Short mmCIF file of C-alpha atoms in Angstrom, two decimals:
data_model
loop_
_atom_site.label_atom_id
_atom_site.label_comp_id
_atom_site.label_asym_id
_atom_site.label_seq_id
_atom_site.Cartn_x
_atom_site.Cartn_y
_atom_site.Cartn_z
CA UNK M 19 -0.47 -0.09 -10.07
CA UNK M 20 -1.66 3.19 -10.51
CA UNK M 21 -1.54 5.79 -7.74
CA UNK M 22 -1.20 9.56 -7.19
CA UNK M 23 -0.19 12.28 -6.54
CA UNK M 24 3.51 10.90 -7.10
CA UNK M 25 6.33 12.57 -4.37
CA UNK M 26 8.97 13.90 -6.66
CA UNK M 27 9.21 11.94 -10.22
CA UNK M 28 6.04 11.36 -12.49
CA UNK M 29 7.09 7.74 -12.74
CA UNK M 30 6.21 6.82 -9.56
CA UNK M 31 2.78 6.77 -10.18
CA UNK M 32 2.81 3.45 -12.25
CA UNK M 33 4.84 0.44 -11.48
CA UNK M 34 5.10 -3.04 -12.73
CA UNK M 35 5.39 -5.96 -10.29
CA UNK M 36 6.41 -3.20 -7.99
CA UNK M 37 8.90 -1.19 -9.74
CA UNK M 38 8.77 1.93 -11.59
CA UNK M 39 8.78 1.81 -15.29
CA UNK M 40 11.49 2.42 -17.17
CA UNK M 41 11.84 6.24 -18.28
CA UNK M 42 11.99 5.84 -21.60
CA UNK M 43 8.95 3.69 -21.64
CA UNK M 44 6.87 5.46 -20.03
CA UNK M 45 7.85 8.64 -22.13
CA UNK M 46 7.01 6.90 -24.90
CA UNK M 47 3.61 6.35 -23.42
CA UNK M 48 3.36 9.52 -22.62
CA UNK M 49 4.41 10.97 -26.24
CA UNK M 50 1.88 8.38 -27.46
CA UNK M 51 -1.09 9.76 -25.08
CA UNK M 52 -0.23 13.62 -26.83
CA UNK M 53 -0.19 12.55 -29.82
CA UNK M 54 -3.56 11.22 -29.64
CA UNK M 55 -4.96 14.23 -28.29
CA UNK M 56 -3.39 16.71 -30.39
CA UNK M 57 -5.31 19.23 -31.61
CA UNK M 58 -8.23 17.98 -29.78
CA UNK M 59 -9.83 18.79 -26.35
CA UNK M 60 -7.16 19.74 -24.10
CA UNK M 61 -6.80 17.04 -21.16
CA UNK M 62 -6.24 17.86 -17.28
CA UNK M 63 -2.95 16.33 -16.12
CA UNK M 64 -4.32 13.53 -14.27
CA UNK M 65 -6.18 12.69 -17.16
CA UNK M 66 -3.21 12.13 -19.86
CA UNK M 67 -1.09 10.59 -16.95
CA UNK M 68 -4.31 8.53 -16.37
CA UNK M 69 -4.63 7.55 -19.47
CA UNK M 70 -0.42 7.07 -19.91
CA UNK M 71 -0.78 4.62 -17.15
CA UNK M 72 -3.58 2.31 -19.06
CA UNK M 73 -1.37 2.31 -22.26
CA UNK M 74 1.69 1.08 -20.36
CA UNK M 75 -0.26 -1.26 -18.76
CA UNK M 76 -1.33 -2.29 -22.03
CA UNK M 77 1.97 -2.40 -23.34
CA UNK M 78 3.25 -4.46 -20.14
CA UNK M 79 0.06 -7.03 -20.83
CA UNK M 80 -0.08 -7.04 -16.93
CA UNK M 81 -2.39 -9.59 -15.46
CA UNK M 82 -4.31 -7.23 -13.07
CA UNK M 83 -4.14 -3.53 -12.93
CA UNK M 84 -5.12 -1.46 -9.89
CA UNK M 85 -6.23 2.33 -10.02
CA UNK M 86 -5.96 4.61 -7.66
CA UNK M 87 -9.23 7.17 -7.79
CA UNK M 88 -7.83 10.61 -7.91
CA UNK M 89 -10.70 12.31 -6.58
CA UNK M 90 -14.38 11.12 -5.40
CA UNK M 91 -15.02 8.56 -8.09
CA UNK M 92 -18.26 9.09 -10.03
CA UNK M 93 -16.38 11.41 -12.60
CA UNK M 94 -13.02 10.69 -11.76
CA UNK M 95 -10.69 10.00 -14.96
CA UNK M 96 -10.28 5.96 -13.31
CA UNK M 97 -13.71 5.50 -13.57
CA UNK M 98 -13.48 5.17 -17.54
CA UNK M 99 -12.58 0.98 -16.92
CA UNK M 100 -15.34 -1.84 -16.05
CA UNK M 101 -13.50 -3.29 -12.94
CA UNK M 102 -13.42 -6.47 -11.90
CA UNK M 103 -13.78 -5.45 -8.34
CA UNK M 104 -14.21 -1.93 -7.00
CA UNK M 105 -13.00 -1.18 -3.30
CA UNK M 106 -13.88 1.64 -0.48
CA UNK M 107 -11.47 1.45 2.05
CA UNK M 108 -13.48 4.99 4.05
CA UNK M 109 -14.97 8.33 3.45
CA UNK M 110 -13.82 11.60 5.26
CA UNK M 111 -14.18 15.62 4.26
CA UNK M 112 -11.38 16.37 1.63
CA UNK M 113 -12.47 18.25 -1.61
CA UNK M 114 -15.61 19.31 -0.51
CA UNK M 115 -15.97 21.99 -2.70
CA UNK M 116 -16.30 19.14 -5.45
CA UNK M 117 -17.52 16.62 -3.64
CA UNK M 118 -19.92 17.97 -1.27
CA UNK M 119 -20.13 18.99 1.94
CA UNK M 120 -21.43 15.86 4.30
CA UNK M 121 -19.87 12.32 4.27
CA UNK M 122 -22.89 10.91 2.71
CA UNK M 123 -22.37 13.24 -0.11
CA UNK M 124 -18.83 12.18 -0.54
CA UNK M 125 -19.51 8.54 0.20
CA UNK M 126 -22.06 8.73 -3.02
CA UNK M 127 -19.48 10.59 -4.81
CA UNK M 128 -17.38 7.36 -3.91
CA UNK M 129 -20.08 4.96 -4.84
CA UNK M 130 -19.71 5.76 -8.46
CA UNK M 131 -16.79 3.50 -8.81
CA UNK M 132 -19.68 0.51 -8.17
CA UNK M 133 -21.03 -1.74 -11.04
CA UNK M 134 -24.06 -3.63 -11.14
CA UNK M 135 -22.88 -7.42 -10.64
CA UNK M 136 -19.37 -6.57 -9.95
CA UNK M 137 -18.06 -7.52 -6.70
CA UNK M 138 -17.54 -4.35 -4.21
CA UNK M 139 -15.65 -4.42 -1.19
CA UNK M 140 -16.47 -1.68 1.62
CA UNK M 141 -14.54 -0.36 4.92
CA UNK M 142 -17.30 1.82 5.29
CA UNK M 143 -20.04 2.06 7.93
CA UNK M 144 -23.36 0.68 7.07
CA UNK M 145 -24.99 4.22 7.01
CA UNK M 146 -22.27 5.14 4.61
CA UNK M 147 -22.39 2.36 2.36
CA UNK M 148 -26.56 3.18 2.12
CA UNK M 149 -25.31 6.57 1.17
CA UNK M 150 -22.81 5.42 -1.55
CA UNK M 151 -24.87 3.05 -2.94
CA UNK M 152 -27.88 5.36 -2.85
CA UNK M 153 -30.49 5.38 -6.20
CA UNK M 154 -27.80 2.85 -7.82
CA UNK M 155 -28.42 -0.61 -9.07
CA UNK M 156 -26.94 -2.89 -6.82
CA UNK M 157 -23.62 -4.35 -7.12
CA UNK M 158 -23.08 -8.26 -6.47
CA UNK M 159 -22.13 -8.97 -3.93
CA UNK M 160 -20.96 -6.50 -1.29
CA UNK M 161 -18.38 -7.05 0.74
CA UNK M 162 -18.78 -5.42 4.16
CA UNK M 163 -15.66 -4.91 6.72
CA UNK M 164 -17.12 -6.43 9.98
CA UNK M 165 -19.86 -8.33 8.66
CA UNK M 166 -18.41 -10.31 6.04
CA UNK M 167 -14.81 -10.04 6.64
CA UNK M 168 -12.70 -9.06 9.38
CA UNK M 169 -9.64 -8.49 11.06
CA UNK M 170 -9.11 -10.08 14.36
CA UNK M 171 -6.75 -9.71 17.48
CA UNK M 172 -4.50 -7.05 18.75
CA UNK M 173 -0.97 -6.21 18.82
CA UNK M 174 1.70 -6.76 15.69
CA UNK M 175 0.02 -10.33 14.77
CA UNK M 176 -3.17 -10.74 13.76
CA UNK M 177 -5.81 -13.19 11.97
CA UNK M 178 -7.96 -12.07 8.56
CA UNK M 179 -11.37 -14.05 8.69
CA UNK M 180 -14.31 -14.27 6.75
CA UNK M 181 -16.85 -17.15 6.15
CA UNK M 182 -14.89 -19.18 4.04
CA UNK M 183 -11.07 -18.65 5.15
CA UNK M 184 -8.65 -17.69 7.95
CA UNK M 185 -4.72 -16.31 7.47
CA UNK M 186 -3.65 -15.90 10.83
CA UNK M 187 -0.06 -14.58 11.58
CA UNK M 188 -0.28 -11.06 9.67
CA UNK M 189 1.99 -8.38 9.91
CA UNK M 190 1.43 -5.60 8.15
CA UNK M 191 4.96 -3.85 7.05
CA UNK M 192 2.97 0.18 7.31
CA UNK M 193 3.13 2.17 10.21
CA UNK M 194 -0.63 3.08 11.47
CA UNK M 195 -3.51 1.13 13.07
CA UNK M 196 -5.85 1.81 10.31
CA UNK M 197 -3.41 -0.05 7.91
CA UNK M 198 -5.18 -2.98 9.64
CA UNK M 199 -8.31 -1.95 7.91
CA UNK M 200 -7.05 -1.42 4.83
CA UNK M 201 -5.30 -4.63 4.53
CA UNK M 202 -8.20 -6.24 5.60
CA UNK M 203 -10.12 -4.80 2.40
CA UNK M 204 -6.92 -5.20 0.57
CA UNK M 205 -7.38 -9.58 1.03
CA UNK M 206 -10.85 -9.20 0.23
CA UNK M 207 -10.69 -7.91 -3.30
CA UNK M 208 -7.59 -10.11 -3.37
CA UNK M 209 -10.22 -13.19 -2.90
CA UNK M 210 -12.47 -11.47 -5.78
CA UNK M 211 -9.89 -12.31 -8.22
CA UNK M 212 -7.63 -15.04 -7.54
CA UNK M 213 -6.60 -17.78 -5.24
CA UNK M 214 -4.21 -16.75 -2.53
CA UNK M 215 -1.87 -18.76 -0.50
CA UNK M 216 -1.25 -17.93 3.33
CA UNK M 217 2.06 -17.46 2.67
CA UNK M 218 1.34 -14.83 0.05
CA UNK M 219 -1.28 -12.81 2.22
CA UNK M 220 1.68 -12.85 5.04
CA UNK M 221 4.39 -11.82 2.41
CA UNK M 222 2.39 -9.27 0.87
CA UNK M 223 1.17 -7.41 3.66
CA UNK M 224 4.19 -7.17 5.45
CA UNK M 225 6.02 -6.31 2.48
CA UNK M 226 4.14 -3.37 1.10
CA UNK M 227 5.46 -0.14 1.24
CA UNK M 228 3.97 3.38 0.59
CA UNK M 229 6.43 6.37 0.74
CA UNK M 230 5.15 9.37 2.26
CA UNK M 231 2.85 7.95 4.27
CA UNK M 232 3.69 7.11 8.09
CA UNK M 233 7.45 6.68 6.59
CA UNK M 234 10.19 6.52 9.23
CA UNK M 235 13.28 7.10 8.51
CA UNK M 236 16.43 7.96 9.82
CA UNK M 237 18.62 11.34 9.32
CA UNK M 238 22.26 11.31 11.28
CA UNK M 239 20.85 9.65 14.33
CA UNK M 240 17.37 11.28 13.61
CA UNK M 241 14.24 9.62 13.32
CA UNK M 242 12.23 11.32 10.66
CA UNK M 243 8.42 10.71 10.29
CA UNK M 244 7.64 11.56 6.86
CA UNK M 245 3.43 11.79 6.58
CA UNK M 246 1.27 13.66 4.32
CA UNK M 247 -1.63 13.90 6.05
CA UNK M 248 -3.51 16.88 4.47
CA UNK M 249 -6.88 16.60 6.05
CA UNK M 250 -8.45 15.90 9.41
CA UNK M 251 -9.40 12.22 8.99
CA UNK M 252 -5.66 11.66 8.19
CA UNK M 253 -4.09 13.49 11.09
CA UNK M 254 -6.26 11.92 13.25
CA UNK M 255 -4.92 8.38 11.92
CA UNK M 256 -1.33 10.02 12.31
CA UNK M 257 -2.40 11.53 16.06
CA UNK M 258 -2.96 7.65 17.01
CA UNK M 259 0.34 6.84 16.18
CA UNK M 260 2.21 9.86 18.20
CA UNK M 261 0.44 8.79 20.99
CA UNK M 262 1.91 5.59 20.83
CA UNK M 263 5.05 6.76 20.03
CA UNK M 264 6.33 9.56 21.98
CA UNK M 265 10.04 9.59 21.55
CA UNK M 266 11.71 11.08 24.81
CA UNK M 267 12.43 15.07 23.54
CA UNK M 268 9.64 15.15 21.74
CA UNK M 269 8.04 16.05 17.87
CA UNK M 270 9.49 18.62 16.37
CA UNK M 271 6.90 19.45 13.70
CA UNK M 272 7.86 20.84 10.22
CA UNK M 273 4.66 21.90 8.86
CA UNK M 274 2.79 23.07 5.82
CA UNK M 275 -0.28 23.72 4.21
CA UNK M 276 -2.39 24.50 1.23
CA UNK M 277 -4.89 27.44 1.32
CA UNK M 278 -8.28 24.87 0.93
CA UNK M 279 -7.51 23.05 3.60
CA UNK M 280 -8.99 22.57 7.18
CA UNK M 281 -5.70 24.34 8.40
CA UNK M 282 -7.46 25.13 12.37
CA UNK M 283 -8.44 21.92 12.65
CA UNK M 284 -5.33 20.18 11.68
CA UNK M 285 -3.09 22.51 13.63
CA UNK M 286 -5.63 21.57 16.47
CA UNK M 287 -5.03 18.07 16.41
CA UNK M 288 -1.70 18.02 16.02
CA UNK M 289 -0.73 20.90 18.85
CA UNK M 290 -1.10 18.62 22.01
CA UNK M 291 1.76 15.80 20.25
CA UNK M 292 4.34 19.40 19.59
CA UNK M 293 6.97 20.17 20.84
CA UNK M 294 8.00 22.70 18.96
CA UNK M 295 6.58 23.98 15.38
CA UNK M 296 8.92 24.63 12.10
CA UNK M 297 6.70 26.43 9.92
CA UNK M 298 7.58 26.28 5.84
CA UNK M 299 5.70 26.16 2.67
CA UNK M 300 6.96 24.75 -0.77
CA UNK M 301 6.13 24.94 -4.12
CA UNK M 302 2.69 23.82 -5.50
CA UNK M 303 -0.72 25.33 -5.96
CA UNK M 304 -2.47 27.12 -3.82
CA UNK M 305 0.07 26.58 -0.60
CA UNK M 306 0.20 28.73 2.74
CA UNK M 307 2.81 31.45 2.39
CA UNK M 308 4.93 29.96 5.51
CA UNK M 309 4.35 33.41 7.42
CA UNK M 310 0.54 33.17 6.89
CA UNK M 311 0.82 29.41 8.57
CA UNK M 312 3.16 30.57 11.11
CA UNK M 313 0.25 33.23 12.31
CA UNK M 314 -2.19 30.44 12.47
CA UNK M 315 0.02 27.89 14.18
CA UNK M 316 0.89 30.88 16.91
CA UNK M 317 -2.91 31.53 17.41
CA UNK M 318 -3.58 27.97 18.37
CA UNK M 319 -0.10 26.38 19.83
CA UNK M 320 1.69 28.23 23.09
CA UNK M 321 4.69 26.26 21.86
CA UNK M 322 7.78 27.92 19.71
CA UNK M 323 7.42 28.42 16.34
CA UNK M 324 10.61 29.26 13.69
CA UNK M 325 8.97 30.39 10.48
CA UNK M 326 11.48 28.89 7.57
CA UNK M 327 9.97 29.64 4.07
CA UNK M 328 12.67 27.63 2.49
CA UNK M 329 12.40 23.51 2.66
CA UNK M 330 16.17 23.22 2.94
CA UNK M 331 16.89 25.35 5.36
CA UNK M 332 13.65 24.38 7.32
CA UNK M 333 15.03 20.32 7.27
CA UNK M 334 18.42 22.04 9.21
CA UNK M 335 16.19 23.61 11.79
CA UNK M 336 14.22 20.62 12.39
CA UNK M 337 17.27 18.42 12.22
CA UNK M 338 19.19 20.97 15.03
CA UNK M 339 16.05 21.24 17.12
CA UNK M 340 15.14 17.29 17.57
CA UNK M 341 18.41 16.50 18.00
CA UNK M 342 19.77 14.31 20.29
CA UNK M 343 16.85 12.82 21.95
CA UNK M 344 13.56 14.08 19.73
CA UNK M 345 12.41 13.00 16.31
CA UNK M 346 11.04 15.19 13.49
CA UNK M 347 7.40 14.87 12.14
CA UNK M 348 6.89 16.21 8.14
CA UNK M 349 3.17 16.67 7.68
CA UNK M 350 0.30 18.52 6.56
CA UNK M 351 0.90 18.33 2.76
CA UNK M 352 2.49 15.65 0.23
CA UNK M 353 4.27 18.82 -1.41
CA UNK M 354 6.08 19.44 1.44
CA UNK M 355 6.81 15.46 1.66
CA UNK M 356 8.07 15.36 -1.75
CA UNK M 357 9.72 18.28 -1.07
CA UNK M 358 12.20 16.87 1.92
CA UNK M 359 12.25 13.87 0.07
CA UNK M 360 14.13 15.40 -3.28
CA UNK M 361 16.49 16.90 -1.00
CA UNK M 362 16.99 13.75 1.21
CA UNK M 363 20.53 12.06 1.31
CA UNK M 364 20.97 9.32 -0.94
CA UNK M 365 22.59 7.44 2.63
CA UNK M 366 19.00 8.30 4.33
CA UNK M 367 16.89 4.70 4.89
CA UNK M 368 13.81 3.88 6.19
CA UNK M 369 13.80 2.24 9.61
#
């Protein structure tokens, strides 16, 4: 697999079966990648990891490789490969200054990952998928979530269905109601490629992990929600999940930001699920200042807010604060995630 941004090492962003590659291997892909392009036109950094990724995968002779799309699609860097299938979990304003400015704009942005007679597999609504595939020859055949496939039932079992087959018994192993959805398009492009068992659906799903993202864990008694939701459709996902999970002294919110971001709206959603704020900022382009943040959070939250510009010191104030009967939420960037998590103990586990 290849994802991104990673949290704290390169190497996370491309595993085999699972696990990180070795550093020295994927060094030498890396070395291999510069060499190449010495001299030459210079490359982005997601463009020579991109491209780092396909020659380990190369290297690895992996069966099936799946790409992450940076950004959009159209002229994203993983849009280079024919796919087998191409997926579209959903569509919400993030990089709209590239993008565009509507989710139809974005959603045809998305749509350039689509191939004419290669299977596509949508989580979008139909409106959106018109949009994406807008002035494009068709791909075949589209996959819709909720016409063609579904997920059915409520609670921490449910089925997968579509015309031809039914897993029933799922658990999925992420935190988050919409990681129903996803799986859901997750089996689907499964079925484009291969065979699956119902054992393997049920092992895979409840097995998958994805650090960063709705990751509890626990710090000296703590419970630490670890999320980088960085734009409104995200803390919206992550708002669904307070609600549901309200521990008894309440979130104690460390919080950061970068400059492009809806930063009203996020504090918005988030203020009515605060107890108290613990404003910080970390290294990375284009982030907050943690007193400019602080300012904002004050003008839309009556609850307390400690301004901590450093990440270590900020985790202690968090820690204090929650303790003994709250829980600590880390949000509103992944630098900030990555951040706590390079200075996490080594004894720290996920719940």
């Amino acid at each position: 697999t290849y994802t991104s941004p990673h949290l704290v090492h390169r190497r996370e962003r491309v595993r085999v079966q699972g696990a990180q590659v070795a550093d020295p291997a994927f060094e030498d892909c890396l070395e291999r990648v510069l060499a190449l392009v010495d001299g030459g036109q210079a490359l982005s950094y997601f463009e020579v990891m991109t491209l780092a990724a396909m020659e380990t995968f190369v290297r690895e002779a992996v069966d099936v490789a799946i790409l992450e799309v940076g950004m959009g699609g159209r002229l994203d860097t993983t849009n280079i490969v024919t796919p087998a299938v191409s997926v579209i979990t959903s569509v919400a304003r993030d990089h709209c200054q590239w993008l565009g400015d509507t989710l139809e704009k974005i959603a045809w942005e998305k749509g350039g990952i689509s191939r004419p007679g290669i299977p596509l597999v949508s989580g979008l609504s139909s409106g959106l998928l018109s949009a994406a595939l807008q002035g494009r020859e068709e791909p075949q055949p589209v996959f819709q979530a909720g016409r063609d496939f579904r997920i059915s039932g409520l609670g921490d079992i449910r089925a997968y269905r579509d015309d031809e087959t039914v897993y029933e018994g799922l658990r999925v192993g992420l935190l988050g109601e919409h990681q129903w959805a996803n799986a859901a398009c997750a089996v689907r492009a499964a079925r484009c490629l291969t065979s699956l068992t119902h054992a393997g659906v049920q092992s895979a799903l409840l097995n998958t992990q994805l650090p960063g993202r709705l990751d509890l864990r626990q710090r000296d008694g703590v419970p630490w929600l670890l999320d980088g939701a960085h734009n409104p459709h995200a803390i919206a996902a992550q708002v669904a999940h307070l609600a549901a999970s309200r521990p008894q002294g309440g979130w104690t919110v460390i919080l950061a930001a970068k400059q492009d971001k809806a930063v009203e709206e996020i504090i918005g959603r988030l203020a009515p699920w605060v107890a108290r704020w613990v404003v910080t900022s970390v290294d990375g382009p284009g982030m907050l200042s943690a007193a400019a943040l602080s300012a904002s959070v004050s003008a839309r939250s009556d609850k307390d807010v400690a301004t901590v510009p450093d990440v270590e010191e900020a985790m202690a104030v968090a820690q204090r604060l929650a303790s003994p009967d709250g829980a600590v939420l880390v949000t509103g960037s992944l630098y900030l995630v990555g951040g706590v998590l390079s200075r996490w103990p080594s004894s720290g586990e996920s719940c």
